[in-house]
Amino acid sequence: MTSVLFNTISLDFSNVLDVTQSLGFYLGHVQPYCQHDWTLSFSGEPSPGSSIRYVETQSMQIGASYTLQFSLVMGCGRDPSPHIDTQVRLEFSTNHGLTWHLVKEACLPGMPSCSEFTAPSVYHPSEFTDWRRITLPLPHRAWSSATRFRWIQNYYGEQDEWALDDIYIGQQCLQMCHGHGWCDHGHCRCDPGFSGLDCQASSPLSSSILSDFESQDGLLAVWQEVIGGEVVTPDMGCGVVSSGSSLYFSKAGLRQLVSYDLDTEWAEFVQFYLRVGGDWVQCNMADSREEGVLLQYSNDGGISWGLIAEMYFTDFTKPRFVHYELPQASKTPCTRFRWWQPLHSGDGYDQWAIDDVIILSEREKHIIPMANPTMPQNFYEKPAFDYPLNQMSVWLMLGNEGMEKERNGSFCAPTPSAMVFGRSDGDRVAVTRDLVLRPGYTLQFKLNIGCESQFSASASVLLQYSHDAGRTWALVKEGCYLGSSGAGGCEGSGRELREPTVYATGDYESWTRVTIVIPRNVAAR
Ligand SMILES: [Ca+2]
Ligand SMILES: [Ca+2]
Ligand SMILES: [Ca+2]
């Protein structure tokens, strides 16, 4: 007796013989579907007495460095049936179909021993309104001399069609083509814009995001995927998150926001405003940890995701500004970011909203002309000290700026472009021109005092504001400590402990970024 040992399947469904040798399917048809010429598609009404439809592979020899890749579309533009679970599950069996397991198990916050947070290999129509490629490295559990795979839909109505195309199961390609190509018998066929043996970006990618979500048009110019969310005005959704409209996630199915791939080699941080739940009855509160929002990055086109931050839902019951330094591993020529809510209780539950997302690269220094300070909201980063002309438009007055000649350029060696205050013993000050500020604006700068680690409060730098053309000055933020009586400085419901905007030698011996949300009383005029 002889047996054919399958260890590679590669199908574009143009050859029916290949298909029938590799796959067995129930209620599926090899036919054109949703702009693809040949596919394996599942359509039609459920037949009486049968509630499932599926496709199953032959038994295959699967080992280390095997991969599974396919294209999936669900509904092809038609909305899924409400209130039934029409998801398609991708499973494997190593005992001839006796028992089946998900190829990828869910790994969510709160679950023990998760190395990274991932969605399971269960596909919801909201993510597959058009053809999408999925690439999965095959886990150790799936290795055997006789592994089968199946795609299965347990429940469906007439409109819950789906189709598969371009199935590949076999040896992995180099770096999984970085998630930007098809793996074809071990070789990458790169997507447009990517090239080389392992599909690197052919030309440099954009390196910044500034998104204020003021209109639905143009959203997809900045974001690759907005699933389960839409731009809403302040009187809808969860209310004002930062300013004006926000991106509000409330729908059934997947809820995620994914950026395009960015060149983040010189990016430093990501910041945004987030709210989970809201004050109005229609915007209700998440009630478990998995219903919070995760911020993740991917260096391989979305195949795997590393964590930047978990936004725990109870921390965001009010709109909150957050700022995260990017981890070193997320700084590559091709990195994307996603905000993902792993679980929620369905359409109209556990809503969240995001606003004013900024990812900024050193390569794209910007300056907000003071003549037109209402341009990009709350954005105010790194005046271009390289260009003296720009300085003049920012600063009304500089006192003792520069260094004495013999020490010039010697301040804290690695400062290619900075404003240095080192002349004389008199006041050393930088005063901006008048700015129109609104609540929610942020102020950011990098600071270095003395370039030494010895603490001293005797030569602190104060950050102050004036509402009366410079006659009187007050700290942008007063300190707020336990037991402090100065209640005026402790605004907000949280009455959280807070440092004043006073910066002392020793705390700022290396260049340190300071980010301040402009308090309401400072923004008001
Ligand atoms: Ca095809
Ligand atoms: Ca906005
Ligand atoms: Ca819930």
Short mmCIF file of C-alpha atoms and ligand atoms in Angstrom, two decimals:
data_model
loop_
_atom_site.label_atom_id
_atom_site.label_comp_id
_atom_site.label_asym_id
_atom_site.label_seq_id
_atom_site.Cartn_x
_atom_site.Cartn_y
_atom_site.Cartn_z
CA MET A 1 0.00 0.00 0.00
CA THR A 2 1.33 3.38 -0.86
CA SER A 3 0.29 6.73 0.49
CA VAL A 4 1.00 10.20 -0.74
CA LEU A 5 2.44 12.33 2.00
CA PHE A 6 1.28 15.90 1.64
CA ASN A 7 3.52 18.54 3.06
CA THR A 8 2.67 21.47 0.82
CA ILE A 9 -0.63 22.82 -0.40
CA SER A 10 -0.65 25.74 -2.80
CA LEU A 11 -3.95 26.59 -4.41
CA ASP A 12 -5.33 29.49 -6.42
CA PHE A 13 -8.40 27.37 -7.35
CA SER A 14 -7.80 27.63 -11.10
CA ASN A 15 -7.16 23.87 -11.32
CA VAL A 16 -10.06 21.78 -10.06
CA LEU A 17 -7.99 18.59 -9.94
CA ASP A 18 -5.49 20.20 -7.56
CA VAL A 19 -8.35 21.35 -5.41
CA THR A 20 -10.03 17.97 -5.07
CA GLN A 21 -6.70 16.29 -4.29
CA SER A 22 -5.93 18.72 -1.48
CA LEU A 23 -9.27 19.63 0.02
CA GLY A 24 -12.60 18.16 0.96
CA PHE A 25 -15.48 20.58 1.40
CA TYR A 26 -19.12 20.64 2.35
CA LEU A 27 -21.54 23.14 0.77
CA GLY A 28 -18.69 25.01 -0.96
CA HIS A 29 -18.17 25.70 -4.67
CA VAL A 30 -15.14 26.41 -6.80
CA GLN A 31 -16.27 29.51 -8.66
CA PRO A 32 -15.58 33.21 -9.18
CA TYR A 33 -16.54 35.30 -6.16
CA CYS A 34 -16.15 38.93 -5.09
CA GLN A 35 -13.86 40.10 -7.92
CA HIS A 36 -11.62 37.01 -7.76
CA ASP A 37 -11.74 34.69 -10.71
CA TRP A 38 -11.46 31.30 -9.02
CA THR A 39 -12.16 30.80 -5.33
CA LEU A 40 -13.70 28.35 -2.94
CA SER A 41 -16.90 30.08 -1.90
CA PHE A 42 -19.71 29.27 0.47
CA SER A 43 -23.03 30.87 -0.34
CA GLY A 44 -26.73 30.19 -0.33
CA GLU A 45 -29.36 29.60 2.32
CA PRO A 46 -28.77 27.03 5.05
CA SER A 47 -30.18 23.72 3.90
CA PRO A 48 -32.71 22.09 6.20
CA GLY A 49 -31.14 19.82 8.77
CA SER A 50 -27.60 21.09 8.28
CA SER A 51 -26.24 24.08 10.13
CA ILE A 52 -22.54 23.98 9.26
CA ARG A 53 -20.35 24.36 6.21
CA TYR A 54 -16.61 23.85 6.03
CA VAL A 55 -13.53 22.94 4.05
CA GLU A 56 -10.92 20.51 5.32
CA THR A 57 -7.39 19.74 4.07
CA GLN A 58 -5.79 16.38 3.50
CA SER A 59 -3.60 15.12 6.32
CA MET A 60 -0.25 16.87 6.04
CA GLN A 61 3.18 16.47 7.53
CA ILE A 62 3.71 19.65 9.52
CA GLY A 63 6.88 20.55 11.37
CA ALA A 64 9.00 23.45 12.52
CA SER A 65 8.94 26.63 10.41
CA TYR A 66 5.71 25.82 8.63
CA THR A 67 3.27 28.52 7.76
CA LEU A 68 -0.34 28.82 6.68
CA GLN A 69 -1.51 31.63 4.45
CA PHE A 70 -4.81 32.36 2.79
CA SER A 71 -7.16 35.08 1.61
CA LEU A 72 -10.59 35.43 3.12
CA VAL A 73 -13.62 37.54 2.33
CA MET A 74 -16.92 37.49 4.22
CA GLY A 75 -20.18 38.93 2.91
CA CYS A 76 -18.45 40.85 0.11
CA GLY A 77 -20.15 44.07 1.16
CA ARG A 78 -23.33 42.61 2.63
CA ASP A 79 -24.01 43.08 6.31
CA PRO A 80 -23.91 39.92 8.41
CA SER A 81 -27.06 38.49 9.98
CA PRO A 82 -27.59 40.12 13.37
CA HIS A 83 -27.57 38.13 16.59
CA ILE A 84 -26.02 34.96 15.25
CA ASP A 85 -22.40 33.91 15.41
CA THR A 86 -21.45 33.75 11.75
CA GLN A 87 -17.70 33.76 12.39
CA VAL A 88 -15.39 31.40 10.52
CA ARG A 89 -13.00 29.38 12.68
CA LEU A 90 -9.65 28.05 11.51
CA GLU A 91 -8.81 24.82 13.32
CA PHE A 92 -6.44 21.86 13.15
CA SER A 93 -6.60 18.23 14.16
CA THR A 94 -3.71 15.84 14.76
CA ASN A 95 -5.94 12.76 15.28
CA HIS A 96 -7.69 12.40 11.92
CA GLY A 97 -10.46 14.80 12.73
CA LEU A 98 -11.51 13.35 16.07
CA THR A 99 -10.83 16.57 17.96
CA TRP A 100 -10.18 20.07 16.65
CA HIS A 101 -8.34 23.07 18.12
CA LEU A 102 -7.94 26.67 17.04
CA VAL A 103 -4.70 27.27 15.11
CA LYS A 104 -4.28 30.41 17.16
CA GLU A 105 -5.73 30.58 20.65
CA ALA A 106 -6.83 33.88 22.12
CA CYS A 107 -4.35 35.42 24.50
CA LEU A 108 -5.94 38.34 26.31
CA PRO A 109 -5.20 40.53 29.32
CA GLY A 110 -5.92 38.63 32.50
CA MET A 111 -5.08 35.25 31.02
CA PRO A 112 -2.05 33.55 32.55
CA SER A 113 1.19 32.97 30.61
CA CYS A 114 0.49 35.13 27.57
CA SER A 115 3.69 36.16 25.85
CA GLU A 116 1.83 38.59 23.63
CA PHE A 117 -1.81 39.54 23.36
CA THR A 118 -3.38 38.01 20.26
CA ALA A 119 -6.79 37.45 18.76
CA PRO A 120 -7.77 33.82 18.08
CA SER A 121 -8.03 32.34 14.56
CA VAL A 122 -11.75 33.17 14.53
CA TYR A 123 -12.76 35.60 11.80
CA HIS A 124 -15.58 38.09 12.06
CA PRO A 125 -17.24 39.56 8.93
CA SER A 126 -16.53 43.13 10.08
CA GLU A 127 -12.83 42.58 9.35
CA PHE A 128 -13.30 40.84 5.99
CA THR A 129 -15.67 43.03 4.01
CA ASP A 130 -13.03 42.82 1.27
CA TRP A 131 -10.35 40.23 0.51
CA ARG A 132 -7.65 40.09 3.17
CA ARG A 133 -4.58 37.94 3.53
CA ILE A 134 -3.91 36.11 6.77
CA THR A 135 -0.50 34.68 7.58
CA LEU A 136 0.04 32.39 10.56
CA PRO A 137 3.17 30.60 11.68
CA LEU A 138 2.02 27.13 12.70
CA PRO A 139 2.38 26.51 16.43
CA HIS A 140 4.15 23.52 17.94
CA ARG A 141 0.79 22.00 18.90
CA ALA A 142 -0.03 21.61 15.22
CA TRP A 143 3.14 19.71 14.31
CA SER A 144 2.59 16.07 13.46
CA SER A 145 2.94 13.59 10.63
CA ALA A 146 -0.80 13.84 9.93
CA THR A 147 -2.23 17.29 10.64
CA ARG A 148 -5.44 18.49 9.05
CA PHE A 149 -6.77 22.01 8.89
CA ARG A 150 -10.32 23.20 8.44
CA TRP A 151 -12.24 26.43 8.03
CA ILE A 152 -15.69 26.08 9.48
CA GLN A 153 -18.77 28.25 9.85
CA ASN A 154 -21.27 26.90 12.37
CA TYR A 155 -24.22 29.25 11.84
CA TYR A 156 -25.27 31.42 8.93
CA GLY A 157 -28.09 33.06 7.08
CA GLU A 158 -28.46 33.75 3.40
CA GLN A 159 -26.23 36.85 3.43
CA ASP A 160 -23.36 35.32 5.44
CA GLU A 161 -21.35 34.13 2.46
CA TRP A 162 -17.60 33.70 2.58
CA ALA A 163 -14.82 32.56 0.32
CA LEU A 164 -11.20 31.44 0.42
CA ASP A 165 -8.46 31.98 -2.12
CA ASP A 166 -4.69 31.60 -2.42
CA ILE A 167 -4.22 28.96 0.24
CA TYR A 168 -0.62 28.09 1.01
CA ILE A 169 0.48 25.62 3.65
CA GLY A 170 4.17 24.79 3.59
CA GLN A 171 7.67 25.93 4.49
CA GLN A 172 7.93 29.44 5.83
CA CYS A 173 9.47 32.15 3.71
CA LEU A 174 12.31 34.38 4.82
CA GLN A 175 11.04 36.54 7.72
CA MET A 176 7.49 35.56 6.68
CA CYS A 177 7.98 38.16 3.90
CA HIS A 178 7.65 40.71 6.76
CA GLY A 179 3.90 40.41 6.28
CA HIS A 180 4.13 42.19 2.92
CA GLY A 181 4.05 39.37 0.42
CA TRP A 182 2.78 35.97 -0.58
CA CYS A 183 4.85 32.98 0.38
CA ASP A 184 5.08 30.67 -2.63
CA HIS A 185 7.02 27.42 -2.08
CA GLY A 186 9.45 29.18 0.21
CA HIS A 187 9.88 32.32 -1.90
CA CYS A 188 8.29 35.71 -1.33
CA ARG A 189 6.13 37.40 -3.93
CA CYS A 190 6.10 40.91 -2.54
CA ASP A 191 3.14 43.30 -2.48
CA PRO A 192 3.39 46.53 -4.51
CA GLY A 193 5.72 48.94 -2.73
CA PHE A 194 7.79 46.16 -1.17
CA SER A 195 10.73 44.31 -2.66
CA GLY A 196 13.74 42.11 -2.01
CA LEU A 197 13.99 38.52 -0.80
CA ASP A 198 12.01 39.33 2.35
CA CYS A 199 9.79 42.20 1.14
CA GLN A 200 11.24 45.37 2.63
CA ALA A 201 9.69 48.74 1.87
CA SER A 202 10.96 49.89 -1.54
CA SER A 203 11.04 53.55 -0.57
CA PRO A 204 11.05 55.31 2.81
CA LEU A 205 7.69 55.40 4.53
CA SER A 206 6.06 58.32 6.24
CA SER A 207 7.20 58.70 9.82
CA SER A 208 4.57 60.71 11.63
CA ILE A 209 0.87 60.70 12.37
CA LEU A 210 -1.19 63.71 13.37
CA SER A 211 -4.86 62.87 13.50
CA ASP A 212 -7.59 64.99 15.09
CA PHE A 213 -10.57 62.99 13.75
CA GLU A 214 -12.47 66.10 12.72
CA SER A 215 -13.99 64.46 9.64
CA GLN A 216 -14.80 61.01 8.34
CA ASP A 217 -13.49 61.97 4.90
CA GLY A 218 -9.81 61.43 4.69
CA LEU A 219 -9.75 59.08 7.64
CA LEU A 220 -8.37 56.33 5.45
CA ALA A 221 -5.62 58.61 4.20
CA VAL A 222 -4.13 58.50 7.69
CA TRP A 223 -5.33 55.11 8.91
CA GLN A 224 -5.07 51.76 7.23
CA GLU A 225 -8.00 50.23 9.11
CA VAL A 226 -10.86 51.68 11.06
CA ILE A 227 -13.03 48.73 12.04
CA GLY A 228 -16.06 49.11 14.30
CA GLY A 229 -15.58 52.85 14.67
CA GLU A 230 -16.59 56.16 13.07
CA VAL A 231 -15.99 59.87 13.51
CA VAL A 232 -18.72 61.45 15.63
CA THR A 233 -19.42 65.04 16.66
CA PRO A 234 -19.13 66.06 20.34
CA ASP A 235 -22.87 65.67 20.95
CA MET A 236 -22.70 62.00 19.98
CA GLY A 237 -20.72 58.98 21.05
CA CYS A 238 -18.90 59.40 24.35
CA GLY A 239 -18.80 63.22 24.22
CA VAL A 240 -15.71 65.39 23.78
CA VAL A 241 -12.53 63.37 24.18
CA SER A 242 -9.93 66.02 23.42
CA SER A 243 -11.52 68.65 21.23
CA GLY A 244 -14.28 68.64 18.66
CA SER A 245 -15.09 65.31 17.05
CA SER A 246 -13.54 61.99 18.00
CA LEU A 247 -13.26 58.46 16.66
CA TYR A 248 -15.92 56.44 18.44
CA PHE A 249 -16.01 52.64 18.59
CA SER A 250 -19.39 51.09 19.32
CA LYS A 251 -20.19 48.47 16.70
CA ALA A 252 -20.48 44.70 16.79
CA GLY A 253 -17.54 42.57 15.76
CA LEU A 254 -13.93 43.65 15.70
CA ARG A 255 -13.05 47.09 17.05
CA GLN A 256 -9.64 48.31 16.07
CA LEU A 257 -7.72 51.26 14.66
CA VAL A 258 -4.58 50.41 12.66
CA SER A 259 -2.05 52.86 11.29
CA TYR A 260 -0.23 52.52 8.00
CA ASP A 261 3.30 51.20 8.24
CA LEU A 262 5.58 53.99 9.36
CA ASP A 263 9.29 54.58 9.43
CA THR A 264 9.70 54.88 13.21
CA GLU A 265 13.49 54.71 13.44
CA TRP A 266 13.53 58.32 14.60
CA ALA A 267 10.15 58.44 16.26
CA GLU A 268 10.11 58.91 20.00
CA PHE A 269 6.60 58.72 21.33
CA VAL A 270 2.94 58.13 20.74
CA GLN A 271 0.30 60.22 22.46
CA PHE A 272 -3.46 60.48 22.35
CA TYR A 273 -6.64 61.06 24.32
CA LEU A 274 -8.81 58.09 25.19
CA ARG A 275 -12.09 57.50 26.93
CA VAL A 276 -13.69 54.15 27.74
CA GLY A 277 -17.41 54.55 28.39
CA GLY A 278 -19.13 57.87 28.98
CA ASP A 279 -21.64 59.86 31.01
CA TRP A 280 -24.68 59.20 28.84
CA VAL A 281 -26.87 56.15 29.09
CA GLN A 282 -26.17 55.14 25.50
CA CYS A 283 -22.46 55.07 26.18
CA ASN A 284 -22.01 52.44 28.84
CA MET A 285 -19.03 51.34 30.81
CA ALA A 286 -16.75 48.39 30.17
CA ASP A 287 -16.81 45.94 33.05
CA SER A 288 -13.84 43.64 32.63
CA ARG A 289 -10.17 43.91 31.90
CA GLU A 290 -10.42 42.43 28.38
CA GLU A 291 -12.82 45.26 27.51
CA GLY A 292 -10.07 47.84 27.91
CA VAL A 293 -7.94 48.95 24.96
CA LEU A 294 -4.49 47.72 24.00
CA LEU A 295 -1.89 49.73 22.12
CA GLN A 296 0.36 47.43 20.12
CA TYR A 297 2.95 47.59 17.36
CA SER A 298 3.83 45.21 14.56
CA ASN A 299 7.06 45.07 12.57
CA ASP A 300 5.77 42.34 10.26
CA GLY A 301 2.68 43.77 8.66
CA GLY A 302 0.34 42.64 11.40
CA ILE A 303 1.40 38.98 11.71
CA SER A 304 2.56 39.50 15.30
CA TRP A 305 1.98 42.34 17.75
CA GLY A 306 4.10 43.59 20.66
CA LEU A 307 2.62 45.56 23.53
CA ILE A 308 3.21 49.25 24.17
CA ALA A 309 0.50 49.78 26.78
CA GLU A 310 -2.65 48.30 28.22
CA MET A 311 -5.25 50.99 28.84
CA TYR A 312 -7.09 49.57 31.81
CA PHE A 313 -10.76 50.56 31.47
CA THR A 314 -11.21 52.03 34.96
CA ASP A 315 -8.36 54.48 34.30
CA PHE A 316 -10.20 55.99 31.33
CA THR A 317 -13.73 56.57 32.58
CA LYS A 318 -12.97 60.27 31.99
CA PRO A 319 -11.16 61.45 28.85
CA ARG A 320 -7.49 61.12 29.56
CA PHE A 321 -4.30 62.18 27.85
CA VAL A 322 -1.55 59.57 27.67
CA HIS A 323 1.95 59.73 26.32
CA TYR A 324 4.17 56.68 25.83
CA GLU A 325 7.81 56.58 24.84
CA LEU A 326 8.14 54.06 22.02
CA PRO A 327 9.96 50.88 23.01
CA GLN A 328 13.20 50.33 21.11
CA ALA A 329 11.76 47.23 19.42
CA SER A 330 9.07 49.36 17.79
CA LYS A 331 11.54 51.64 16.01
CA THR A 332 12.07 50.15 12.56
CA PRO A 333 11.75 51.30 8.94
CA CYS A 334 8.35 49.59 8.77
CA THR A 335 6.22 49.51 11.91
CA ARG A 336 2.48 49.85 12.34
CA PHE A 337 0.42 50.57 15.42
CA ARG A 338 -3.01 49.43 16.52
CA TRP A 339 -5.51 50.27 19.20
CA TRP A 340 -7.51 47.12 19.83
CA GLN A 341 -10.32 46.27 22.19
CA PRO A 342 -10.03 42.49 22.55
CA LEU A 343 -13.56 41.87 23.86
CA HIS A 344 -16.82 43.71 24.32
CA SER A 345 -20.43 42.85 25.03
CA GLY A 346 -21.67 43.63 21.50
CA ASP A 347 -23.21 46.43 19.46
CA GLY A 348 -23.79 49.45 21.69
CA TYR A 349 -21.86 48.17 24.70
CA ASP A 350 -18.47 49.00 26.18
CA GLN A 351 -17.85 51.90 23.81
CA TRP A 352 -14.61 53.85 23.64
CA ALA A 353 -13.34 56.87 21.77
CA ILE A 354 -9.97 58.27 20.81
CA ASP A 355 -8.80 61.71 19.69
CA ASP A 356 -5.69 63.69 18.76
CA VAL A 357 -3.27 60.88 18.05
CA ILE A 358 0.30 62.05 17.52
CA ILE A 359 3.31 59.96 16.58
CA LEU A 360 6.21 62.17 15.75
CA SER A 361 9.63 61.63 14.29
CA GLU A 362 12.75 63.69 14.88
CA ARG A 363 12.98 63.80 11.11
CA GLU A 364 9.79 65.74 10.81
CA LYS A 365 10.25 68.59 13.22
CA HIS A 366 7.41 70.99 12.96
CA ILE A 367 6.84 74.45 14.10
CA ILE A 368 3.50 76.06 14.68
CA PRO A 369 3.64 79.60 13.39
CA MET A 370 2.50 81.83 16.21
CA ALA A 371 0.67 83.99 13.72
CA ASN A 372 -1.72 81.12 13.19
CA PRO A 373 -1.71 79.20 16.45
CA THR A 374 -4.99 77.47 15.83
CA MET A 375 -3.55 75.25 13.12
CA PRO A 376 -2.93 71.68 14.27
CA GLN A 377 -4.59 71.29 17.62
CA ASN A 378 -2.55 70.94 20.79
CA PHE A 379 0.61 70.33 18.88
CA TYR A 380 3.66 72.19 19.73
CA GLU A 381 6.74 70.22 19.37
CA LYS A 382 10.38 71.19 19.20
CA PRO A 383 10.64 74.61 17.73
CA ALA A 384 13.21 74.23 15.01
CA PHE A 385 16.18 75.67 16.81
CA ASP A 386 18.22 74.99 13.74
CA TYR A 387 16.53 77.86 11.98
CA PRO A 388 17.00 81.22 13.71
CA LEU A 389 14.29 82.79 11.60
CA ASN A 390 11.73 80.41 13.00
CA GLN A 391 12.89 81.20 16.52
CA MET A 392 11.98 84.81 16.01
CA SER A 393 8.38 83.92 15.27
CA VAL A 394 8.08 81.86 18.45
CA TRP A 395 9.87 83.92 21.07
CA LEU A 396 8.96 87.37 22.22
CA MET A 397 12.02 87.68 24.38
CA LEU A 398 15.12 85.69 25.22
CA GLY A 399 17.31 86.64 28.20
CA ASN A 400 20.91 85.50 28.45
CA GLU A 401 20.48 83.00 25.70
CA GLY A 402 23.75 81.52 24.42
CA MET A 403 27.05 80.75 26.14
CA GLU A 404 30.09 82.86 26.91
CA LYS A 405 32.39 82.72 23.99
CA GLU A 406 35.11 80.49 25.47
CA ARG A 407 32.53 77.89 26.57
CA ASN A 408 30.33 78.21 23.52
CA GLY A 409 29.19 74.85 22.19
CA SER A 410 30.54 72.99 25.19
CA PHE A 411 27.24 72.58 27.03
CA CYS A 412 26.41 68.97 27.53
CA ALA A 413 28.13 67.75 24.41
CA PRO A 414 25.36 65.92 22.54
CA THR A 415 23.13 68.90 21.78
CA PRO A 416 23.14 69.32 18.03
CA SER A 417 20.41 71.92 18.13
CA ALA A 418 19.07 73.45 21.29
CA MET A 419 18.65 76.80 22.92
CA VAL A 420 21.25 77.19 25.68
CA PHE A 421 21.03 79.72 28.50
CA GLY A 422 24.47 80.30 29.98
CA ARG A 423 25.29 84.00 29.95
CA SER A 424 25.73 86.04 33.14
CA ASP A 425 24.12 85.56 36.54
CA GLY A 426 20.99 87.51 35.66
CA ASP A 427 17.60 85.98 34.86
CA ARG A 428 17.75 83.51 32.03
CA VAL A 429 14.38 83.50 30.34
CA ALA A 430 12.54 82.56 27.19
CA VAL A 431 9.13 84.19 26.74
CA THR A 432 6.72 83.13 24.01
CA ARG A 433 4.47 85.42 22.11
CA ASP A 434 0.79 85.41 23.09
CA LEU A 435 -0.87 82.13 22.20
CA VAL A 436 -4.50 81.19 21.86
CA LEU A 437 -4.84 78.05 23.96
CA ARG A 438 -7.77 75.76 24.40
CA PRO A 439 -8.39 73.15 27.04
CA GLY A 440 -6.76 69.93 25.98
CA TYR A 441 -3.75 71.52 24.31
CA THR A 442 -0.46 70.07 25.37
CA LEU A 443 2.90 71.66 25.88
CA GLN A 444 6.03 69.68 25.36
CA PHE A 445 9.73 70.31 25.54
CA LYS A 446 13.04 68.72 26.35
CA LEU A 447 15.05 70.15 29.18
CA ASN A 448 18.53 69.81 30.59
CA ILE A 449 19.66 71.77 33.63
CA GLY A 450 23.32 72.05 34.39
CA CYS A 451 24.12 68.78 32.73
CA GLU A 452 24.97 67.33 36.14
CA SER A 453 23.44 64.80 38.49
CA GLN A 454 24.00 66.68 41.79
CA PHE A 455 20.58 67.76 43.07
CA SER A 456 20.13 71.43 43.82
CA ALA A 457 16.95 73.43 44.17
CA SER A 458 18.83 76.74 44.13
CA ALA A 459 18.77 77.27 40.39
CA SER A 460 15.44 75.81 39.38
CA VAL A 461 13.79 76.55 36.07
CA LEU A 462 10.15 77.60 36.38
CA LEU A 463 7.51 77.19 33.73
CA GLN A 464 5.01 80.00 34.15
CA TYR A 465 2.19 81.66 32.28
CA SER A 466 0.82 85.15 32.14
CA HIS A 467 -2.63 86.30 31.13
CA ASP A 468 -1.83 90.01 31.34
CA ALA A 469 0.94 90.58 28.82
CA GLY A 470 3.67 89.62 31.27
CA ARG A 471 2.81 91.83 34.28
CA THR A 472 2.10 88.85 36.55
CA TRP A 473 3.22 85.28 36.25
CA ALA A 474 2.08 82.02 37.87
CA LEU A 475 3.19 78.41 37.60
CA VAL A 476 1.46 76.49 34.79
CA LYS A 477 0.80 73.81 37.40
CA GLU A 478 0.99 74.25 41.15
CA GLY A 479 2.14 71.29 43.18
CA CYS A 480 -0.60 69.18 44.68
CA TYR A 481 0.45 67.02 47.59
CA LEU A 482 -1.28 64.99 50.26
CA GLY A 483 -2.45 67.39 52.93
CA SER A 484 -1.61 70.49 50.97
CA SER A 485 -4.07 73.26 51.60
CA GLY A 486 -3.61 75.03 48.30
CA ALA A 487 -6.79 73.56 46.90
CA GLY A 488 -6.68 75.97 43.98
CA GLY A 489 -3.88 74.00 42.37
CA CYS A 490 -5.61 70.66 42.84
CA GLU A 491 -8.35 70.82 40.27
CA GLY A 492 -10.13 67.81 38.91
CA SER A 493 -12.07 65.04 40.53
CA GLY A 494 -9.10 62.77 41.10
CA ARG A 495 -7.18 65.28 43.24
CA GLU A 496 -4.16 63.31 42.23
CA LEU A 497 -0.70 64.03 43.53
CA ARG A 498 1.15 66.28 41.16
CA GLU A 499 4.50 67.94 40.85
CA PRO A 500 4.59 71.67 40.15
CA THR A 501 6.11 72.97 36.91
CA VAL A 502 9.41 73.63 38.62
CA TYR A 503 12.50 71.86 37.35
CA ALA A 504 15.61 71.45 39.48
CA THR A 505 19.24 70.63 38.81
CA GLY A 506 19.90 66.96 39.33
CA ASP A 507 16.53 65.76 38.07
CA TYR A 508 17.32 66.92 34.54
CA GLU A 509 20.97 66.05 34.11
CA SER A 510 20.22 64.44 30.77
CA TRP A 511 17.82 65.66 28.10
CA THR A 512 14.39 64.81 29.44
CA ARG A 513 11.05 65.26 27.77
CA VAL A 514 8.35 67.08 29.71
CA THR A 515 4.73 66.81 28.58
CA ILE A 516 2.03 68.92 30.18
CA VAL A 517 -1.64 69.07 29.42
CA ILE A 518 -2.51 72.75 29.63
CA PRO A 519 -4.79 73.10 32.68
CA ARG A 520 -8.21 74.58 32.16
CA ASN A 521 -7.50 77.73 34.15
CA VAL A 522 -4.41 78.42 32.03
CA ALA A 523 -6.19 77.88 28.73
CA ALA A 524 -9.13 80.10 29.72
CA ARG A 525 -8.77 83.78 29.03
CA CA B 1 -7.97 32.48 -7.26
CA CA B 2 -10.91 65.89 17.57
CA CA B 3 -19.17 44.57 28.91
#
